[in-house]
């Protein structure tokens, strides 16, 4: 169930004055801001996790969600509404905000009164909550996937003793099991809400290092998952800056390990499915900080420079937002500005919509269709009924105006 009917009722003309001001409520007392039970911040994901105190069983159905004003990751101020959605019960008692300035986040609770109208609490700034400490955590490793099911690790190296092998081990460890375990927990924490979600319980995972024409890939052999990194790719890192080479190899591993956790989309038979698989893996890499900010912005600028409708090549994706890898991946990660749990809901959408019904458009509608900030933004772009196209145009403007520090 979503809040479509309620949303339409509350945005009618008769309710506009109610929506524009913070007001008191009815005899149930649903007028105050819901109290924060805990605030966690993961600097890697750049996400603030706000867990709310229970509001009482008699009022639970009246608590619709939270209005949040934040500084986006590109430095803009945005007000968005993150509603409770029964499609995603894992997020029912929390709000996640993608921001580099967690203490500046301002929020208001959204209630439904006895007349079925939406009413708002007074605003509150996270940094001003008395006695609240925003605790810094590595969310996947320390909270949501701390006790995750881990595979039996194996190593296969065809080229021990080569300079490429030495660099591979220097960066990832020899053997790289501990490093990869941490990466897997980080990836799962970014992709899923908790260990009860349908992440893949890997039995065996073999790290392979060998010559290959592919930069890296994941494949399967019975109950064994294989993540191969190519000697050819690492060879190209030998002559460059070590830190840049380290970031590249770690980023490649984030991408490939994400593939081991993707579920619900069985093949890459169409542009949408290819976007989910390869765009999704690069979205994960972005969120886990597997790209430098300079490379992220450069690739985003390249993507938004492309025509919205690709009609010349029938074998290409019809739109740049469906192009695999960075073109779609950075865009998917950017959509967290409207809902910090977007990437987690995106992965869960493959279970809700199932393979044949999953498209990027359907997934975005499932997650963001009732978001008032999204509706306002896409209507301003002349795309009231074309949500992804409208969001892509907002993304284009945001990317083109972004300045790195």
XYZ file of C-alpha atoms in Angstrom:
405
model
C 0.000 0.000 0.000
C 1.152 3.527 -0.768
C -0.310 6.850 0.281
C -1.620 7.925 -3.141
C -5.193 8.619 -2.056
C -4.123 10.417 1.074
C -1.583 12.438 -0.893
C -4.183 13.527 -3.425
C -6.642 14.478 -0.700
C -4.106 16.480 1.252
C -2.877 18.404 -1.766
C -6.354 19.544 -2.725
C -7.155 23.245 -2.627
C -9.079 22.963 0.623
C -6.000 21.640 2.413
C -3.304 23.931 1.016
C -3.319 26.261 4.010
C -2.930 23.266 6.290
C 0.019 21.966 4.296
C 1.855 25.266 4.317
C 1.969 25.769 8.076
C 2.940 23.738 11.085
C -0.230 23.324 13.112
C -1.668 21.684 16.180
C -3.733 18.544 15.792
C -6.749 16.809 17.244
C -7.471 15.299 20.616
C -5.122 12.427 19.916
C -2.262 14.880 20.392
C -0.537 14.118 17.097
C 1.080 17.510 16.911
C 4.646 17.053 18.119
C 7.765 15.899 16.397
C 8.543 12.206 16.870
C 11.570 11.855 19.119
C 14.872 10.512 17.868
C 15.943 7.307 19.551
C 19.350 7.115 17.865
C 21.273 8.955 15.146
C 24.060 7.190 13.266
C 26.294 8.611 10.555
C 28.366 6.646 8.067
C 30.946 8.914 6.432
C 31.650 6.375 3.681
C 28.044 6.237 2.483
C 27.539 9.866 3.569
C 24.251 8.822 5.116
C 22.556 9.832 8.358
C 20.346 7.126 9.875
C 17.679 8.496 12.210
C 15.857 5.849 14.236
C 12.592 7.091 15.760
C 11.192 6.292 19.177
C 7.901 4.336 19.110
C 4.895 6.659 18.880
C 2.411 4.356 20.606
C 0.179 1.752 19.037
C -2.886 4.007 18.996
C -1.020 6.650 16.958
C 1.196 4.451 14.811
C -1.149 4.478 11.815
C -1.301 8.289 11.965
C 2.463 8.757 11.602
C 2.965 9.072 7.847
C 6.652 9.875 7.658
C 9.114 12.722 7.839
C 9.782 15.947 5.976
C 13.523 16.526 5.776
C 15.494 19.605 4.767
C 19.103 18.778 3.993
C 22.247 19.835 2.208
C 22.597 17.425 -0.709
C 25.908 15.804 -1.593
C 26.350 18.387 -4.358
C 25.868 21.230 -1.891
C 22.267 22.250 -2.654
C 19.487 22.734 -0.098
C 16.561 20.359 -0.635
C 13.330 19.672 1.208
C 11.919 16.197 0.627
C 9.248 14.023 2.213
C 10.143 10.436 3.034
C 6.873 8.634 3.680
C 6.441 5.320 5.422
C 5.720 2.744 2.733
C 4.454 -0.756 3.442
C 6.404 -2.001 0.427
C 9.513 -1.356 2.521
C 8.695 -2.218 6.142
C 12.412 -2.331 6.985
C 12.429 1.481 6.839
C 9.202 1.993 8.756
C 10.755 3.331 11.946
C 13.698 5.208 10.515
C 14.598 7.937 8.060
C 17.841 7.918 6.084
C 19.323 11.124 4.695
C 22.171 11.337 2.165
C 24.232 14.337 3.237
C 27.733 15.349 4.246
C 26.287 17.676 6.924
C 24.220 15.463 9.244
C 24.003 17.965 12.090
C 22.309 20.512 9.785
C 19.433 18.209 8.819
C 16.061 19.686 9.825
C 12.998 17.486 10.085
C 9.256 17.616 10.741
C 6.961 14.706 11.503
C 4.029 14.214 9.141
C 0.759 13.062 10.687
C -2.723 12.229 9.469
C -5.469 13.820 11.579
C -9.000 12.534 12.153
C -10.220 14.266 9.004
C -7.682 12.409 6.867
C -5.606 15.547 6.363
C -1.839 15.781 6.579
C -0.470 17.928 9.384
C 3.099 18.726 10.349
C 4.970 19.118 13.605
C 7.212 22.066 14.343
C 10.636 21.738 12.657
C 13.656 20.507 14.573
C 17.341 20.531 13.669
C 19.243 17.302 14.388
C 22.220 19.202 15.755
C 19.984 21.024 18.232
C 18.397 17.963 19.839
C 19.363 18.108 23.500
C 21.428 15.162 24.656
C 21.638 13.589 21.186
C 24.998 12.352 19.964
C 25.327 11.618 16.259
C 27.404 8.467 16.492
C 29.897 7.800 13.695
C 29.773 4.216 12.469
C 30.700 1.989 9.561
C 27.103 1.007 9.085
C 27.402 -2.246 7.149
C 30.372 -3.611 9.084
C 29.237 -2.519 12.542
C 25.438 -2.456 12.453
C 23.356 -4.016 9.696
C 25.648 -6.829 8.495
C 27.952 -7.281 11.435
C 26.885 -10.930 11.792
C 26.244 -11.696 8.120
C 26.699 -15.150 6.632
C 30.167 -15.169 5.070
C 31.514 -17.593 2.464
C 34.432 -19.948 2.660
C 37.197 -17.956 0.997
C 39.661 -19.362 -1.509
C 42.512 -17.899 -3.579
C 43.647 -18.874 -7.066
C 46.632 -17.010 -8.526
C 48.157 -18.109 -11.831
C 50.943 -15.550 -11.741
C 52.452 -15.570 -8.260
C 55.647 -13.529 -7.962
C 54.948 -11.097 -10.804
C 54.913 -7.319 -10.231
C 51.164 -7.342 -10.908
C 50.603 -10.062 -8.319
C 52.730 -8.215 -5.795
C 50.664 -5.036 -6.281
C 47.396 -7.000 -6.034
C 48.473 -8.483 -2.690
C 49.916 -5.180 -1.446
C 46.552 -3.486 -1.920
C 44.138 -6.280 -0.958
C 46.294 -8.366 1.375
C 47.819 -11.827 1.027
C 45.461 -13.581 1.134
C 42.801 -10.884 0.602
C 40.088 -12.606 2.655
C 39.858 -10.142 5.549
C 39.818 -7.174 3.218
C 37.136 -8.750 1.030
C 35.019 -9.690 4.053
C 34.999 -6.047 5.128
C 34.129 -4.988 1.571
C 31.269 -7.488 1.402
C 29.790 -6.178 4.664
C 30.170 -2.602 3.428
C 28.449 -3.457 0.141
C 25.594 -5.291 1.848
C 25.085 -2.419 4.276
C 24.760 -0.070 1.309
C 22.499 -2.401 -0.741
C 20.199 -3.865 1.878
C 18.515 -2.806 5.106
C 19.666 -5.735 7.255
C 20.630 -9.390 7.194
C 16.960 -10.428 6.970
C 16.818 -9.026 3.428
C 17.343 -11.449 0.517
C 21.083 -10.985 0.158
C 22.881 -14.002 -1.298
C 24.281 -16.427 1.264
C 27.470 -17.344 -0.572
C 28.928 -20.758 0.224
C 32.351 -20.389 -1.365
C 33.993 -17.347 -2.911
C 37.232 -17.714 -4.832
C 39.374 -14.669 -5.560
C 41.121 -15.283 -8.867
C 44.029 -13.338 -10.294
C 45.113 -14.305 -13.792
C 45.519 -13.027 -17.347
C 42.186 -12.140 -18.946
C 40.836 -9.960 -21.718
C 38.187 -8.755 -19.282
C 39.041 -6.099 -16.687
C 37.289 -8.198 -14.037
C 34.245 -10.447 -13.816
C 32.129 -12.668 -11.606
C 31.108 -16.187 -12.584
C 29.863 -19.332 -10.890
C 30.995 -22.952 -10.733
C 28.447 -25.053 -8.836
C 28.224 -23.669 -5.309
C 31.406 -21.638 -5.811
C 31.311 -17.972 -6.792
C 34.422 -16.694 -8.576
C 35.574 -13.076 -8.617
C 38.385 -12.665 -11.136
C 40.587 -9.593 -11.473
C 42.685 -9.387 -14.620
C 46.466 -9.219 -14.594
C 46.168 -7.025 -17.686
C 44.229 -4.371 -15.783
C 46.542 -4.349 -12.770
C 49.543 -4.122 -15.117
C 48.228 -0.745 -16.221
C 48.273 0.438 -12.601
C 51.968 -0.295 -12.068
C 53.307 2.849 -13.706
C 50.832 5.324 -12.211
C 50.317 6.894 -8.812
C 50.009 4.209 -6.127
C 47.039 5.796 -4.368
C 45.151 6.162 -7.645
C 45.942 2.539 -8.493
C 44.806 1.422 -5.058
C 41.516 3.288 -5.418
C 40.928 1.782 -8.855
C 41.528 -1.815 -7.758
C 39.365 -1.403 -4.659
C 36.654 0.207 -6.777
C 36.744 -2.699 -9.242
C 36.328 -5.136 -6.343
C 33.360 -3.148 -4.999
C 31.731 -3.411 -8.432
C 32.356 -7.140 -8.803
C 31.391 -8.086 -5.250
C 28.135 -6.186 -5.746
C 27.307 -8.631 -8.544
C 27.520 -11.476 -6.037
C 24.752 -9.833 -3.981
C 22.323 -8.813 -6.749
C 19.076 -10.792 -6.835
C 15.793 -10.868 -8.707
C 16.913 -9.907 -12.208
C 17.898 -13.133 -13.911
C 19.445 -11.915 -17.158
C 20.753 -8.819 -18.870
C 18.432 -9.415 -21.830
C 17.312 -5.797 -22.216
C 18.475 -2.275 -21.494
C 16.588 -2.072 -18.188
C 18.024 -5.350 -16.923
C 21.521 -4.430 -18.055
C 21.085 -1.100 -16.263
C 20.039 -2.924 -13.074
C 23.045 -5.246 -13.199
C 25.945 -3.101 -14.419
C 24.546 0.313 -13.565
C 23.643 -1.047 -10.149
C 27.167 -2.351 -9.572
C 28.606 1.076 -10.336
C 25.969 2.722 -8.120
C 27.252 0.516 -5.316
C 30.824 1.444 -6.160
C 29.902 5.146 -6.017
C 28.092 4.840 -2.674
C 30.941 2.825 -1.146
C 33.368 5.548 -2.342
C 35.012 3.383 -4.996
C 35.404 6.372 -7.329
C 37.249 9.587 -6.615
C 35.045 12.672 -6.589
C 36.877 14.000 -9.653
C 36.236 10.806 -11.623
C 32.609 10.666 -10.479
C 31.902 14.214 -11.648
C 33.804 13.778 -14.907
C 31.812 10.671 -15.814
C 28.541 12.251 -14.750
C 29.227 15.258 -16.983
C 29.950 12.906 -19.880
C 26.630 11.117 -19.333
C 24.430 14.218 -19.120
C 26.001 15.612 -22.307
C 24.376 12.783 -24.275
C 21.060 13.167 -26.088
C 18.018 12.112 -24.057
C 16.761 9.883 -26.861
C 19.287 7.602 -28.567
C 17.654 6.805 -31.891
C 20.609 6.299 -34.232
C 21.819 2.949 -32.913
C 19.029 0.390 -32.352
C 21.430 -1.814 -30.383
C 22.184 0.910 -27.844
C 20.127 1.751 -24.770
C 17.317 4.134 -25.780
C 18.260 6.722 -23.164
C 21.501 7.597 -21.320
C 19.865 6.787 -17.984
C 19.633 3.171 -19.169
C 23.246 2.973 -20.293
C 25.080 0.450 -18.101
C 27.973 1.224 -15.766
C 28.637 4.853 -14.806
C 25.977 6.551 -16.909
C 23.126 4.940 -14.985
C 25.085 4.054 -11.851
C 25.963 7.583 -10.792
C 22.386 8.675 -11.525
C 20.979 5.857 -9.356
C 23.282 6.853 -6.498
C 22.278 10.514 -6.938
C 18.591 9.646 -6.415
C 19.399 9.110 -2.716
C 19.005 12.899 -2.380
C 15.231 12.346 -2.235
C 15.368 9.275 0.019
C 18.595 8.112 1.614
C 17.366 4.512 1.432
C 16.759 4.725 -2.319
C 19.537 2.264 -3.219
C 18.274 -0.262 -0.657
C 14.702 0.120 -1.890
C 15.982 -0.151 -5.474
C 17.411 -3.588 -4.735
C 14.284 -4.645 -2.850
C 12.213 -3.534 -5.847
C 13.559 -6.504 -7.804
C 11.695 -8.733 -5.337
C 8.508 -6.666 -5.340
C 8.192 -6.146 -9.098
C 9.824 -9.434 -10.124
C 11.889 -9.987 -13.228
C 9.334 -9.476 -16.018
C 7.865 -6.290 -14.500
C 11.123 -4.677 -13.433
C 12.101 -1.570 -15.344
C 13.981 1.447 -14.107
C 10.835 3.535 -14.562
C 8.719 1.099 -12.539
C 11.326 0.897 -9.775
C 11.629 4.680 -9.486
C 7.839 5.055 -9.465
C 7.553 2.423 -6.741
C 10.021 4.302 -4.545
C 9.521 7.982 -5.360
C 6.157 8.472 -7.075
C 4.523 9.959 -3.955
C 7.478 12.157 -3.039
C 6.319 15.780 -3.217
C 9.832 17.058 -3.980
C 10.086 14.656 -6.918
C 6.653 15.638 -8.218
C 7.541 19.306 -7.988
C 10.915 18.819 -9.679
C 9.692 16.752 -12.615
C 6.716 19.030 -13.240
C 9.151 21.947 -13.415
C 10.943 20.005 -16.151
C 7.723 19.465 -18.125
C 7.715 15.759 -17.307
C 4.705 15.233 -15.077
C 4.080 11.706 -16.383
C 7.679 10.773 -17.266
C 9.371 10.476 -13.896
C 12.799 9.207 -14.935
C 13.183 11.677 -17.793
C 12.206 14.510 -15.463
C 14.643 13.383 -12.788
C 17.395 13.010 -15.379
C 16.906 16.659 -16.339
C 17.150 17.709 -12.690
C 20.263 15.533 -12.396
C 21.767 17.178 -15.474
C 21.276 20.637 -13.997
C 22.701 19.547 -10.655
C 25.772 17.917 -12.211
C 26.488 20.857 -14.507
C 26.352 23.323 -11.625
C 28.398 21.236 -9.179
C 31.740 22.560 -7.976
C 34.142 20.258 -6.151
C 35.888 21.624 -3.081
